[in-house]
Amino acid sequence: MILALTGSSIDGPLYRDVVDLAHHSPGRLDGIVTLWSTYGLAVFALLMVVGWWRARRIDATAGMTALTVPVAVLAAFGADAGLKLLVREDRPCRGLPFRTLEACPAPGDWSFPSNHTAIAAAAAVALFFVSRRLGLLACGFAVAMAASRVWVGVHYPHDVLVGALVGGLVAFLVMTVLRRRPRGLAGRLAATRLRPLLMS
């Protein structure tokens, strides 16, 4: 176990400024941000499905690439979760006297790095291997997810920054490695019962 610095000593003032801004913002905006922070990851799952559906219309190789995106996201989540257990940084809403938009997670639900941001960043990077357009769209959504996690008060800015770096890097490495699969593998799999998954 690594004993983390107190998160507030890294960027506590910036966190306070963001949370204070959230409290002085229109309630409708706060509601939208809170909704996105809680349920926004479903959009990335939808983008993965869209990417796969479009890719399978191209050829088996494109379809197989699209099917590796969830693998990259799961690997990024695993790496991020492992880092959380090593660092064990308390949530900012536990150590600072601020009322937050989102209920503070239970003790033991560590803050550093942000799982939501790691998953979003991993999905965005992996989707670039499938479609540049989907990757760019997911990248914008990932930035919104990172910002929302600080806005609702459950993460410090450095939590989401490192979460994005971990998620993006792991996804890039996984997609790069899986792209180097044996030549012709996609075609051989397309000749089996897996064909509907790889191509239409």
XYZ file of C-alpha atoms in Angstrom:
200
model
C 0.000 0.000 0.000
C 1.235 3.490 -0.891
C 0.309 6.266 1.494
C -0.976 9.089 -0.683
C -0.538 12.750 0.003
C -3.655 14.406 1.296
C -5.451 15.336 -1.873
C -6.225 18.824 -0.642
C -2.500 19.579 -0.440
C -2.171 19.009 -4.192
C -5.049 20.995 -5.656
C -7.458 21.615 -2.805
C -7.893 25.337 -3.618
C -8.875 24.550 -7.216
C -11.313 21.910 -5.986
C -12.866 24.440 -3.596
C -13.237 26.974 -6.404
C -15.029 24.462 -8.644
C -17.381 23.290 -5.894
C -18.107 26.887 -4.945
C -18.886 27.697 -8.585
C -21.260 24.728 -8.690
C -23.127 26.080 -5.659
C -23.543 29.476 -7.317
C -24.658 28.075 -10.679
C -28.261 27.662 -11.861
C -29.979 24.606 -10.438
C -30.822 23.365 -13.932
C -27.136 23.301 -14.887
C -26.236 21.455 -11.694
C -28.984 18.936 -12.409
C -27.685 18.271 -15.917
C -24.091 17.896 -14.721
C -25.138 15.574 -11.891
C -27.186 13.446 -14.286
C -24.247 13.202 -16.690
C -21.812 12.393 -13.887
C -24.030 9.541 -12.692
C -25.282 8.012 -15.948
C -22.983 9.357 -18.668
C -20.952 6.154 -18.966
C -23.946 4.592 -20.711
C -23.262 6.934 -23.648
C -19.808 5.389 -24.093
C -21.360 1.917 -24.153
C -23.757 3.159 -26.840
C -20.861 4.585 -28.881
C -19.101 1.207 -28.682
C -22.200 -0.518 -30.017
C -22.521 2.027 -32.837
C -18.835 1.591 -33.688
C -19.198 -2.177 -33.803
C -22.386 -2.023 -35.907
C -20.728 0.226 -38.475
C -17.429 -1.660 -38.493
C -19.014 -5.025 -39.222
C -20.414 -3.524 -42.421
C -16.861 -2.849 -43.623
C -15.126 -6.195 -43.176
C -14.226 -8.833 -40.610
C -11.011 -7.077 -39.572
C -12.865 -3.850 -38.792
C -15.508 -5.813 -36.919
C -12.870 -7.565 -34.831
C -11.181 -4.254 -34.047
C -14.503 -2.869 -32.808
C -15.004 -5.923 -30.617
C -11.655 -5.305 -28.906
C -12.763 -1.868 -27.660
C -14.611 -3.256 -24.585
C -11.538 -5.379 -23.806
C -9.377 -2.243 -23.752
C -11.895 -0.446 -21.533
C -12.015 -3.345 -19.070
C -8.209 -3.455 -18.946
C -8.107 0.285 -18.236
C -10.692 -0.090 -15.486
C -8.640 -2.906 -13.931
C -5.447 -0.832 -13.973
C -7.246 2.174 -12.499
C -8.915 0.099 -9.771
C -5.565 -1.460 -8.863
C -3.982 1.972 -8.540
C -6.849 3.059 -6.292
C -6.112 0.195 -3.909
C -2.415 1.080 -3.830
C -2.851 4.797 -3.155
C -6.062 4.799 -1.063
C -6.727 8.524 -1.186
C -9.868 9.660 0.666
C -12.574 11.448 -1.270
C -12.377 15.244 -1.009
C -15.934 15.326 0.344
C -14.677 13.337 3.352
C -11.799 15.614 4.280
C -13.117 19.068 3.421
C -16.115 20.842 4.993
C -18.047 21.325 1.759
C -21.551 20.337 0.796
C -21.360 18.566 -2.564
C -23.950 18.043 -5.308
C -23.492 14.273 -5.231
C -23.636 12.223 -2.048
C -20.182 11.421 -0.750
C -19.202 7.792 -1.476
C -18.777 5.445 1.457
C -15.435 5.144 3.278
C -13.128 2.808 1.382
C -14.423 3.986 -1.984
C -11.140 5.701 -2.828
C -10.745 8.847 -4.879
C -7.458 8.559 -6.810
C -7.634 8.043 -9.727
C -11.158 8.515 -11.065
C -12.729 5.305 -12.414
C -15.399 7.184 -14.352
C -12.765 9.288 -16.102
C -10.498 6.311 -16.801
C -13.359 4.385 -18.419
C -14.423 7.401 -20.482
C -10.880 8.153 -21.652
C -10.228 4.498 -22.462
C -13.393 4.303 -24.545
C -12.466 7.483 -26.404
C -8.934 6.339 -27.245
C -10.031 2.827 -28.227
C -12.809 4.173 -30.444
C -10.226 6.133 -32.440
C -8.999 2.740 -33.700
C -12.504 2.075 -35.028
C -13.633 5.493 -36.253
C -11.948 8.881 -36.069
C -15.349 10.574 -35.880
C -16.570 8.393 -33.016
C -13.235 8.827 -31.252
C -13.464 12.615 -31.425
C -17.071 12.554 -30.207
C -16.142 10.257 -27.326
C -13.170 12.471 -26.487
C -15.494 15.444 -25.987
C -17.768 13.347 -23.802
C -14.743 12.121 -21.803
C -13.675 15.691 -21.038
C -17.244 16.420 -19.908
C -17.190 13.338 -17.666
C -13.896 14.364 -16.067
C -15.136 17.888 -15.398
C -18.444 16.655 -14.008
C -16.747 14.452 -11.419
C -15.026 17.493 -9.916
C -18.138 19.664 -10.312
C -20.297 17.299 -8.245
C -17.571 17.191 -5.595
C -16.492 13.548 -5.546
C -13.000 13.980 -7.056
C -10.068 16.349 -6.925
C -8.838 17.686 -10.295
C -5.698 15.523 -10.079
C -7.907 12.423 -9.674
C -9.562 12.976 -13.029
C -6.336 14.027 -14.748
C -4.524 10.845 -13.731
C -7.642 8.770 -14.427
C -7.670 10.112 -17.993
C -3.959 9.383 -18.435
C -4.240 5.840 -17.074
C -7.368 5.024 -19.059
C -6.076 6.504 -22.298
C -2.621 4.939 -22.060
C -3.865 1.454 -21.179
C -6.462 1.546 -23.953
C -3.861 2.665 -26.498
C -1.474 -0.121 -25.502
C -4.185 -2.796 -25.516
C -5.585 -1.730 -28.885
C -2.081 -1.546 -30.380
C -1.214 -5.043 -29.162
C -4.530 -6.582 -30.210
C -4.266 -4.965 -33.645
C -1.142 -7.050 -34.252
C -3.118 -10.278 -34.258
C -2.126 -12.975 -36.790
C -2.929 -12.030 -40.369
C -6.074 -13.698 -41.619
C -7.463 -14.456 -38.159
C -10.493 -12.238 -38.681
C -11.243 -13.921 -41.996
C -10.951 -17.385 -40.491
C -13.260 -16.461 -37.618
C -15.718 -14.945 -40.086
C -16.015 -18.397 -41.678
C -17.340 -19.792 -38.392
C -20.516 -19.170 -36.402
C -18.922 -15.922 -35.216
C -19.502 -14.314 -38.611
C -22.533 -12.228 -37.460
C -20.338 -10.638 -34.794
C -17.589 -9.719 -37.242
C -19.396 -8.751 -40.405
C -22.850 -8.400 -41.847
